[in-house]
C-alpha cells in the first residue's frame, strides 16, 4: 500500500491538519471500539500538535476513552528535559482531563533499559490481550535526518527483533541520551494507522530517499522498514518535502 503524502506550508499548518484528523479518528475509534490507543512520538516536531490537542484543535476529545503510549523513550527521569514523557506532560497532559490510568509511559524508573523494555512489553501485551497484537489505533512517528524513527537507529540490533514488541536500544553515537527504549518493527507492525510527522529542510534528503527512492534504498533506513497493518501517511512541510 503506497503511503499517503501530505505537504503543508509549514509546521503550523501540518500540526493543525494532523490535530483535526486525529480528532476525527479518535471519535470514530471510540464509537466503533470504545477506546482509542495512540502511541506518541518524541522529539520536537510533534510538540505543536500536542499543544493543539490540549487547546481544542482536534475538537472535543473523549479523553476518558483515549489511552496514550510512547513509541519510544529516553532512559531518563520524566523531570529530565530530554524526557519524551516530560515533553508531553508539559505540552498536553497537564492541560487535559485524561484519567491517570489511561497514561502508559515507559517505566524508566526501573533498573535498566532492558528491564524497562520488558516491563513495557508486558503492559502492552496486557492492554492488547484480546487482540494478541499491538493494534494501536494510531502511531505517530518522527524521522531523524539519518533515517531513524522512534529509537530505531541505523545498524541497531533492535531492528532485527522479530518477536518482542519493545526493545532497549542505543541512539547513534553523538546523539544523547543514548540509552533508549523503543517499539520494534514488530511492535509497529499491527498498527491500524501510522503517521510520520516531519518538518525542516534538514530532513529533505532522507525524505527523498524514503518517498522517491527505490524499495531497496528505502529499506536501508529504519524508517523505510516500518510496516503497519493499516495505512501510512506522511505529514510533511514544504521544506522537508524539498519543494
Ligand atoms: C526521539 C524521537 C525521534 C524523533 C526524531 C525526530 O525520541 O528522539 O522519537 O525518533 O522523532 O529524532 O526528532 P525531531 O522532531 O526533534 O526532529
PDB file of C-alpha atoms and ligand atoms in Angstrom:
ATOM      1  CA  UNK A   1       0.000   0.000   0.000  1.00  0.00           C
ATOM      2  CA  UNK A   2       1.582   3.278  -1.096  1.00  0.00           C
ATOM      3  CA  UNK A   3       1.786   5.874   1.667  1.00  0.00           C
ATOM      4  CA  UNK A   4      -0.370   8.978   1.588  1.00  0.00           C
ATOM      5  CA  UNK A   5       1.843  12.073   1.304  1.00  0.00           C
ATOM      6  CA  UNK A   6       0.513  15.400   2.594  1.00  0.00           C
ATOM      7  CA  UNK A   7       2.593  18.549   2.153  1.00  0.00           C
ATOM      8  CA  UNK A   8       1.905  21.725   4.141  1.00  0.00           C
ATOM      9  CA  UNK A   9       3.286  25.253   4.005  1.00  0.00           C
ATOM     10  CA  UNK A  10       4.794  24.900   7.459  1.00  0.00           C
ATOM     11  CA  UNK A  11       4.719  23.106  10.802  1.00  0.00           C
ATOM     12  CA  UNK A  12       1.685  25.081  11.997  1.00  0.00           C
ATOM     13  CA  UNK A  13      -0.486  24.025   9.061  1.00  0.00           C
ATOM     14  CA  UNK A  14       0.858  20.473   9.343  1.00  0.00           C
ATOM     15  CA  UNK A  15       0.023  20.340  13.055  1.00  0.00           C
ATOM     16  CA  UNK A  16      -3.447  21.841  12.602  1.00  0.00           C
ATOM     17  CA  UNK A  17      -4.320  19.299   9.920  1.00  0.00           C
ATOM     18  CA  UNK A  18      -2.974  16.410  11.977  1.00  0.00           C
ATOM     19  CA  UNK A  19      -4.944  17.586  15.020  1.00  0.00           C
ATOM     20  CA  UNK A  20      -8.233  17.776  13.117  1.00  0.00           C
ATOM     21  CA  UNK A  21      -7.699  14.375  11.505  1.00  0.00           C
ATOM     22  CA  UNK A  22      -6.603  12.796  14.772  1.00  0.00           C
ATOM     23  CA  UNK A  23      -9.735  14.121  16.449  1.00  0.00           C
ATOM     24  CA  UNK A  24     -11.965  12.521  13.816  1.00  0.00           C
ATOM     25  CA  UNK A  25     -10.050   9.248  14.063  1.00  0.00           C
ATOM     26  CA  UNK A  26     -10.265   9.207  17.860  1.00  0.00           C
ATOM     27  CA  UNK A  27     -14.012   9.862  17.928  1.00  0.00           C
ATOM     28  CA  UNK A  28     -14.609   7.173  15.307  1.00  0.00           C
ATOM     29  CA  UNK A  29     -12.472   4.605  17.186  1.00  0.00           C
ATOM     30  CA  UNK A  30     -14.347   5.281  20.416  1.00  0.00           C
ATOM     31  CA  UNK A  31     -17.686   4.949  18.619  1.00  0.00           C
ATOM     32  CA  UNK A  32     -16.618   1.677  16.996  1.00  0.00           C
ATOM     33  CA  UNK A  33     -14.449   0.052  19.655  1.00  0.00           C
ATOM     34  CA  UNK A  34     -14.962   2.032  22.825  1.00  0.00           C
ATOM     35  CA  UNK A  35     -11.374   3.283  23.002  1.00  0.00           C
ATOM     36  CA  UNK A  36      -8.587   4.962  21.046  1.00  0.00           C
ATOM     37  CA  UNK A  37      -4.990   3.862  21.585  1.00  0.00           C
ATOM     38  CA  UNK A  38      -2.430   6.444  20.479  1.00  0.00           C
ATOM     39  CA  UNK A  39       1.353   5.968  20.563  1.00  0.00           C
ATOM     40  CA  UNK A  40       3.127   9.317  20.746  1.00  0.00           C
ATOM     41  CA  UNK A  41       6.401  10.333  19.192  1.00  0.00           C
ATOM     42  CA  UNK A  42       9.089  12.329  20.938  1.00  0.00           C
ATOM     43  CA  UNK A  43      11.481  14.968  19.687  1.00  0.00           C
ATOM     44  CA  UNK A  44      10.472  18.492  18.741  1.00  0.00           C
ATOM     45  CA  UNK A  45       8.249  18.144  15.675  1.00  0.00           C
ATOM     46  CA  UNK A  46       5.075  16.740  17.294  1.00  0.00           C
ATOM     47  CA  UNK A  47       5.058  19.189  20.227  1.00  0.00           C
ATOM     48  CA  UNK A  48       2.859  21.758  18.393  1.00  0.00           C
ATOM     49  CA  UNK A  49       0.343  19.015  17.605  1.00  0.00           C
ATOM     50  CA  UNK A  50       0.210  18.065  21.286  1.00  0.00           C
ATOM     51  CA  UNK A  51      -0.399  21.691  22.295  1.00  0.00           C
ATOM     52  CA  UNK A  52      -3.196  21.928  19.727  1.00  0.00           C
ATOM     53  CA  UNK A  53      -4.775  18.753  21.126  1.00  0.00           C
ATOM     54  CA  UNK A  54      -4.759  20.407  24.556  1.00  0.00           C
ATOM     55  CA  UNK A  55      -6.258  23.611  23.153  1.00  0.00           C
ATOM     56  CA  UNK A  56      -9.174  22.031  21.297  1.00  0.00           C
ATOM     57  CA  UNK A  57      -7.515  21.915  17.871  1.00  0.00           C
ATOM     58  CA  UNK A  58      -8.904  18.398  17.442  1.00  0.00           C
ATOM     59  CA  UNK A  59     -12.380  19.368  18.611  1.00  0.00           C
ATOM     60  CA  UNK A  60     -13.974  17.668  21.585  1.00  0.00           C
ATOM     61  CA  UNK A  61     -11.883  14.604  22.529  1.00  0.00           C
ATOM     62  CA  UNK A  62     -13.183  11.734  24.686  1.00  0.00           C
ATOM     63  CA  UNK A  63     -10.087  11.725  26.911  1.00  0.00           C
ATOM     64  CA  UNK A  64     -11.688   9.201  29.272  1.00  0.00           C
ATOM     65  CA  UNK A  65     -11.576   6.694  26.370  1.00  0.00           C
ATOM     66  CA  UNK A  66      -8.181   7.651  24.973  1.00  0.00           C
ATOM     67  CA  UNK A  67      -5.055   5.733  26.004  1.00  0.00           C
ATOM     68  CA  UNK A  68      -1.640   7.308  25.456  1.00  0.00           C
ATOM     69  CA  UNK A  69       1.531   5.318  24.882  1.00  0.00           C
ATOM     70  CA  UNK A  70       5.066   6.312  23.909  1.00  0.00           C
ATOM     71  CA  UNK A  71       6.630   4.925  20.729  1.00  0.00           C
ATOM     72  CA  UNK A  72       9.999   5.442  22.315  1.00  0.00           C
ATOM     73  CA  UNK A  73      11.567   6.995  25.378  1.00  0.00           C
ATOM     74  CA  UNK A  74      14.925   8.108  26.548  1.00  0.00           C
ATOM     75  CA  UNK A  75      16.120   6.264  29.673  1.00  0.00           C
ATOM     76  CA  UNK A  76      15.980   9.396  31.824  1.00  0.00           C
ATOM     77  CA  UNK A  77      13.576  10.520  34.569  1.00  0.00           C
ATOM     78  CA  UNK A  78      10.400  12.349  33.486  1.00  0.00           C
ATOM     79  CA  UNK A  79      11.857  15.524  35.001  1.00  0.00           C
ATOM     80  CA  UNK A  80      14.808  15.411  32.608  1.00  0.00           C
ATOM     81  CA  UNK A  81      14.499  17.940  29.718  1.00  0.00           C
ATOM     82  CA  UNK A  82      15.254  15.056  27.326  1.00  0.00           C
ATOM     83  CA  UNK A  83      12.268  13.000  28.508  1.00  0.00           C
ATOM     84  CA  UNK A  84       9.607  12.407  25.853  1.00  0.00           C
ATOM     85  CA  UNK A  85       7.070  11.846  28.620  1.00  0.00           C
ATOM     86  CA  UNK A  86       8.141  15.122  30.221  1.00  0.00           C
ATOM     87  CA  UNK A  87       7.660  16.979  26.935  1.00  0.00           C
ATOM     88  CA  UNK A  88       4.140  15.544  26.502  1.00  0.00           C
ATOM     89  CA  UNK A  89       3.270  16.234  30.138  1.00  0.00           C
ATOM     90  CA  UNK A  90       4.118  19.933  29.717  1.00  0.00           C
ATOM     91  CA  UNK A  91       2.544  20.312  26.235  1.00  0.00           C
ATOM     92  CA  UNK A  92      -0.572  18.211  26.769  1.00  0.00           C
ATOM     93  CA  UNK A  93      -1.113  16.116  29.894  1.00  0.00           C
ATOM     94  CA  UNK A  94      -1.192  18.969  32.402  1.00  0.00           C
ATOM     95  CA  UNK A  95      -3.998  20.572  30.385  1.00  0.00           C
ATOM     96  CA  UNK A  96      -6.454  17.752  29.682  1.00  0.00           C
ATOM     97  CA  UNK A  97      -8.826  15.692  31.852  1.00  0.00           C
ATOM     98  CA  UNK A  98      -7.291  12.319  30.993  1.00  0.00           C
ATOM     99  CA  UNK A  99      -7.599   9.657  33.726  1.00  0.00           C
ATOM    100  CA  UNK A 100      -4.160   8.648  35.085  1.00  0.00           C
ATOM    101  CA  UNK A 101      -4.963   5.019  34.237  1.00  0.00           C
ATOM    102  CA  UNK A 102      -5.084   5.996  30.559  1.00  0.00           C
ATOM    103  CA  UNK A 103      -1.439   7.065  30.573  1.00  0.00           C
ATOM    104  CA  UNK A 104       1.071   4.373  29.698  1.00  0.00           C
ATOM    105  CA  UNK A 105       4.553   5.890  29.964  1.00  0.00           C
ATOM    106  CA  UNK A 106       7.653   3.752  29.584  1.00  0.00           C
ATOM    107  CA  UNK A 107       8.710   2.728  33.154  1.00  0.00           C
ATOM    108  CA  UNK A 108      12.085   4.476  33.115  1.00  0.00           C
ATOM    109  CA  UNK A 109      12.319   4.202  36.892  1.00  0.00           C
ATOM    110  CA  UNK A 110      13.340   0.534  36.643  1.00  0.00           C
ATOM    111  CA  UNK A 111      16.940  -0.618  36.970  1.00  0.00           C
ATOM    112  CA  UNK A 112      17.948  -0.792  33.309  1.00  0.00           C
ATOM    113  CA  UNK A 113      16.648  -0.086  29.786  1.00  0.00           C
ATOM    114  CA  UNK A 114      16.247  -3.845  29.301  1.00  0.00           C
ATOM    115  CA  UNK A 115      14.072  -4.114  32.416  1.00  0.00           C
ATOM    116  CA  UNK A 116      12.044  -1.084  31.326  1.00  0.00           C
ATOM    117  CA  UNK A 117      11.543  -2.608  27.863  1.00  0.00           C
ATOM    118  CA  UNK A 118      10.452  -5.959  29.318  1.00  0.00           C
ATOM    119  CA  UNK A 119       8.035  -4.270  31.699  1.00  0.00           C
ATOM    120  CA  UNK A 120       6.606  -2.078  28.931  1.00  0.00           C
ATOM    121  CA  UNK A 121       6.156  -5.121  26.727  1.00  0.00           C
ATOM    122  CA  UNK A 122       4.158  -6.765  29.497  1.00  0.00           C
ATOM    123  CA  UNK A 123       1.983  -3.691  29.829  1.00  0.00           C
ATOM    124  CA  UNK A 124       1.322  -3.563  26.078  1.00  0.00           C
ATOM    125  CA  UNK A 125       0.528  -7.269  25.889  1.00  0.00           C
ATOM    126  CA  UNK A 126      -1.934  -6.855  28.766  1.00  0.00           C
ATOM    127  CA  UNK A 127      -3.586  -3.850  27.119  1.00  0.00           C
ATOM    128  CA  UNK A 128      -3.892  -5.697  23.775  1.00  0.00           C
ATOM    129  CA  UNK A 129      -4.652  -9.088  25.361  1.00  0.00           C
ATOM    130  CA  UNK A 130      -7.866  -9.539  23.360  1.00  0.00           C
ATOM    131  CA  UNK A 131      -6.184  -8.794  20.050  1.00  0.00           C
ATOM    132  CA  UNK A 132      -2.900 -10.578  20.813  1.00  0.00           C
ATOM    133  CA  UNK A 133      -1.180  -7.980  18.636  1.00  0.00           C
ATOM    134  CA  UNK A 134      -0.045  -4.342  19.275  1.00  0.00           C
ATOM    135  CA  UNK A 135      -3.071  -2.950  17.458  1.00  0.00           C
ATOM    136  CA  UNK A 136      -2.514   0.713  18.194  1.00  0.00           C
ATOM    137  CA  UNK A 137      -5.216   2.802  16.517  1.00  0.00           C
ATOM    138  CA  UNK A 138      -2.584   5.369  15.585  1.00  0.00           C
ATOM    139  CA  UNK A 139       1.193   5.554  15.961  1.00  0.00           C
ATOM    140  CA  UNK A 140       2.901   8.926  15.497  1.00  0.00           C
ATOM    141  CA  UNK A 141       6.497   8.723  14.326  1.00  0.00           C
ATOM    142  CA  UNK A 142       9.215  11.248  13.630  1.00  0.00           C
ATOM    143  CA  UNK A 143      12.218  10.942  11.365  1.00  0.00           C
ATOM    144  CA  UNK A 144      15.848  11.612  12.049  1.00  0.00           C
ATOM    145  CA  UNK A 145      17.992  13.087   9.272  1.00  0.00           C
ATOM    146  CA  UNK A 146      19.870   9.811   9.033  1.00  0.00           C
ATOM    147  CA  UNK A 147      16.666   7.784   8.748  1.00  0.00           C
ATOM    148  CA  UNK A 148      15.958   6.697  12.310  1.00  0.00           C
ATOM    149  CA  UNK A 149      12.436   6.562  13.611  1.00  0.00           C
ATOM    150  CA  UNK A 150      11.258   6.059  17.183  1.00  0.00           C
ATOM    151  CA  UNK A 151      14.591   4.979  18.649  1.00  0.00           C
ATOM    152  CA  UNK A 152      15.411   2.561  15.857  1.00  0.00           C
ATOM    153  CA  UNK A 153      18.709   3.871  14.546  1.00  0.00           C
ATOM    154  CA  UNK A 154      20.654   2.611  11.514  1.00  0.00           C
ATOM    155  CA  UNK A 155      22.538  -0.567  12.426  1.00  0.00           C
ATOM    156  CA  UNK A 156      20.681  -1.008  15.705  1.00  0.00           C
ATOM    157  CA  UNK A 157      20.339  -4.627  16.863  1.00  0.00           C
ATOM    158  CA  UNK A 158      16.736  -3.702  17.811  1.00  0.00           C
ATOM    159  CA  UNK A 159      15.962  -3.602  14.072  1.00  0.00           C
ATOM    160  CA  UNK A 160      16.493  -7.368  13.906  1.00  0.00           C
ATOM    161  CA  UNK A 161      13.990  -8.066  16.696  1.00  0.00           C
ATOM    162  CA  UNK A 162      11.225 -10.262  15.290  1.00  0.00           C
ATOM    163  CA  UNK A 163       9.296 -11.271  18.423  1.00  0.00           C
ATOM    164  CA  UNK A 164       9.473  -8.556  21.049  1.00  0.00           C
ATOM    165  CA  UNK A 165       7.257  -5.515  20.655  1.00  0.00           C
ATOM    166  CA  UNK A 166       9.607  -3.352  22.730  1.00  0.00           C
ATOM    167  CA  UNK A 167      13.395  -3.306  22.996  1.00  0.00           C
ATOM    168  CA  UNK A 168      16.199  -1.472  24.715  1.00  0.00           C
ATOM    169  CA  UNK A 169      18.254   0.406  22.151  1.00  0.00           C
ATOM    170  CA  UNK A 170      21.014   2.920  21.751  1.00  0.00           C
ATOM    171  CA  UNK A 171      20.918   6.162  19.822  1.00  0.00           C
ATOM    172  CA  UNK A 172      23.596   6.739  17.207  1.00  0.00           C
ATOM    173  CA  UNK A 173      26.933   7.967  18.570  1.00  0.00           C
ATOM    174  CA  UNK A 174      26.757  11.668  19.297  1.00  0.00           C
ATOM    175  CA  UNK A 175      23.000  11.640  19.869  1.00  0.00           C
ATOM    176  CA  UNK A 176      22.168  11.927  23.572  1.00  0.00           C
ATOM    177  CA  UNK A 177      20.665  10.492  25.641  1.00  0.00           C
ATOM    178  CA  UNK A 178      21.987   7.294  24.104  1.00  0.00           C
ATOM    179  CA  UNK A 179      20.047   4.876  26.280  1.00  0.00           C
ATOM    180  CA  UNK A 180      16.583   4.319  24.848  1.00  0.00           C
ATOM    181  CA  UNK A 181      13.519   2.101  24.909  1.00  0.00           C
ATOM    182  CA  UNK A 182      11.662   1.741  21.633  1.00  0.00           C
ATOM    183  CA  UNK A 183       8.857  -0.040  19.890  1.00  0.00           C
ATOM    184  CA  UNK A 184      10.407  -2.516  17.492  1.00  0.00           C
ATOM    185  CA  UNK A 185       9.351  -3.000  13.869  1.00  0.00           C
ATOM    186  CA  UNK A 186       7.270  -5.878  15.216  1.00  0.00           C
ATOM    187  CA  UNK A 187       5.710  -3.531  17.778  1.00  0.00           C
ATOM    188  CA  UNK A 188       4.768  -1.137  14.983  1.00  0.00           C
ATOM    189  CA  UNK A 189       3.582  -3.770  12.522  1.00  0.00           C
ATOM    190  CA  UNK A 190      -0.016  -4.208  13.711  1.00  0.00           C
ATOM    191  CA  UNK A 191      -0.924  -0.521  13.935  1.00  0.00           C
ATOM    192  CA  UNK A 192      -4.207   0.478  12.297  1.00  0.00           C
ATOM    193  CA  UNK A 193      -2.505   3.672  11.115  1.00  0.00           C
ATOM    194  CA  UNK A 194       0.950   5.215  11.245  1.00  0.00           C
ATOM    195  CA  UNK A 195       1.660   8.904  10.629  1.00  0.00           C
ATOM    196  CA  UNK A 196       5.163  10.288  10.104  1.00  0.00           C
ATOM    197  CA  UNK A 197       5.317  13.945  11.102  1.00  0.00           C
ATOM    198  CA  UNK A 198       8.392  15.551   9.505  1.00  0.00           C
ATOM    199  CA  UNK A 199       9.403  19.187   9.176  1.00  0.00           C
ATOM    200  CA  UNK A 200      12.544  21.077   8.262  1.00  0.00           C
ATOM    201  CA  UNK A 201      14.908  21.240   5.308  1.00  0.00           C
ATOM    202  CA  UNK A 202      17.463  19.057   7.069  1.00  0.00           C
ATOM    203  CA  UNK A 203      15.073  16.121   6.626  1.00  0.00           C
ATOM    204  CA  UNK A 204      14.592  16.616   2.857  1.00  0.00           C
ATOM    205  CA  UNK A 205      17.433  14.313   1.700  1.00  0.00           C
ATOM    206  CA  UNK A 206      16.243  11.363   3.776  1.00  0.00           C
ATOM    207  CA  UNK A 207      12.584  12.033   2.881  1.00  0.00           C
ATOM    208  CA  UNK A 208      13.574  11.956  -0.792  1.00  0.00           C
ATOM    209  CA  UNK A 209      15.161   8.521  -0.355  1.00  0.00           C
ATOM    210  CA  UNK A 210      12.160   7.194   1.538  1.00  0.00           C
ATOM    211  CA  UNK A 211       9.471   8.556  -0.776  1.00  0.00           C
ATOM    212  CA  UNK A 212      11.210   8.819  -4.158  1.00  0.00           C
ATOM    213  CA  UNK A 213      13.982   6.235  -3.894  1.00  0.00           C
ATOM    214  CA  UNK A 214      13.836   2.558  -4.769  1.00  0.00           C
ATOM    215  CA  UNK A 215      12.465  -0.036  -2.355  1.00  0.00           C
ATOM    216  CA  UNK A 216      16.000  -1.255  -1.678  1.00  0.00           C
ATOM    217  CA  UNK A 217      17.303   2.259  -0.999  1.00  0.00           C
ATOM    218  CA  UNK A 218      14.435   2.959   1.416  1.00  0.00           C
ATOM    219  CA  UNK A 219      14.916  -0.402   3.116  1.00  0.00           C
ATOM    220  CA  UNK A 220      18.451   0.643   4.099  1.00  0.00           C
ATOM    221  CA  UNK A 221      16.857   3.072   6.566  1.00  0.00           C
ATOM    222  CA  UNK A 222      14.966   2.139   9.731  1.00  0.00           C
ATOM    223  CA  UNK A 223      12.055   4.402   8.739  1.00  0.00           C
ATOM    224  CA  UNK A 224      11.963   2.620   5.375  1.00  0.00           C
ATOM    225  CA  UNK A 225      11.395  -0.721   7.099  1.00  0.00           C
ATOM    226  CA  UNK A 226       8.309   0.361   9.037  1.00  0.00           C
ATOM    227  CA  UNK A 227       5.219  -1.601   8.020  1.00  0.00           C
ATOM    228  CA  UNK A 228       1.754  -1.326   9.502  1.00  0.00           C
ATOM    229  CA  UNK A 229      -1.455  -3.297   9.218  1.00  0.00           C
ATOM    230  CA  UNK A 230      -3.218  -0.120   8.117  1.00  0.00           C
ATOM    231  CA  UNK A 231      -2.366   2.964   6.065  1.00  0.00           C
ATOM    232  CA  UNK A 232       0.798   5.014   6.489  1.00  0.00           C
ATOM    233  CA  UNK A 233       0.632   8.772   5.983  1.00  0.00           C
ATOM    234  CA  UNK A 234       3.399  11.358   5.761  1.00  0.00           C
ATOM    235  CA  UNK A 235       2.659  14.827   7.104  1.00  0.00           C
ATOM    236  CA  UNK A 236       5.457  16.993   5.700  1.00  0.00           C
ATOM    237  CA  UNK A 237       6.174  20.667   5.477  1.00  0.00           C
ATOM    238  CA  UNK A 238       7.450  22.009   2.130  1.00  0.00           C
ATOM    239  CA  UNK A 239      10.982  22.242   3.468  1.00  0.00           C
ATOM    240  CA  UNK A 240      11.089  18.553   4.398  1.00  0.00           C
ATOM    241  CA  UNK A 241       9.498  17.578   1.072  1.00  0.00           C
ATOM    242  CA  UNK A 242      12.198  19.594  -0.633  1.00  0.00           C
ATOM    243  CA  UNK A 243       9.865  21.521  -2.887  1.00  0.00           C
TER     244      UNK A 243
HETATM  245  C1  LIG B   1      13.041  10.663  19.888  1.00  0.00           C
HETATM  246  C2  LIG B   1      12.037  10.551  18.785  1.00  0.00           C
HETATM  247  C3  LIG B   1      12.765  10.508  17.486  1.00  0.00           C
HETATM  248  C4  LIG B   1      12.355  11.785  16.784  1.00  0.00           C
HETATM  249  C5  LIG B   1      13.298  12.110  15.657  1.00  0.00           C
HETATM  250  C6  LIG B   1      12.943  13.476  15.057  1.00  0.00           C
HETATM  251  O1  LIG B   1      12.804  10.151  20.982  1.00  0.00           O
HETATM  252  O2  LIG B   1      14.029  11.365  19.643  1.00  0.00           O
HETATM  253  O3  LIG B   1      11.101   9.661  18.924  1.00  0.00           O
HETATM  254  O4  LIG B   1      12.508   9.401  16.677  1.00  0.00           O
HETATM  255  O5  LIG B   1      11.034  11.612  16.288  1.00  0.00           O
HETATM  256  O6  LIG B   1      14.603  12.149  16.191  1.00  0.00           O
HETATM  257  O7  LIG B   1      13.099  14.420  16.083  1.00  0.00           O
HETATM  258  P1  LIG B   1      12.743  15.983  15.826  1.00  0.00           P
HETATM  259  O8  LIG B   1      11.252  16.043  15.703  1.00  0.00           O
HETATM  260  O9  LIG B   1      13.233  16.658  17.071  1.00  0.00           O
HETATM  261  O10 LIG B   1      13.458  16.390  14.568  1.00  0.00           O
END
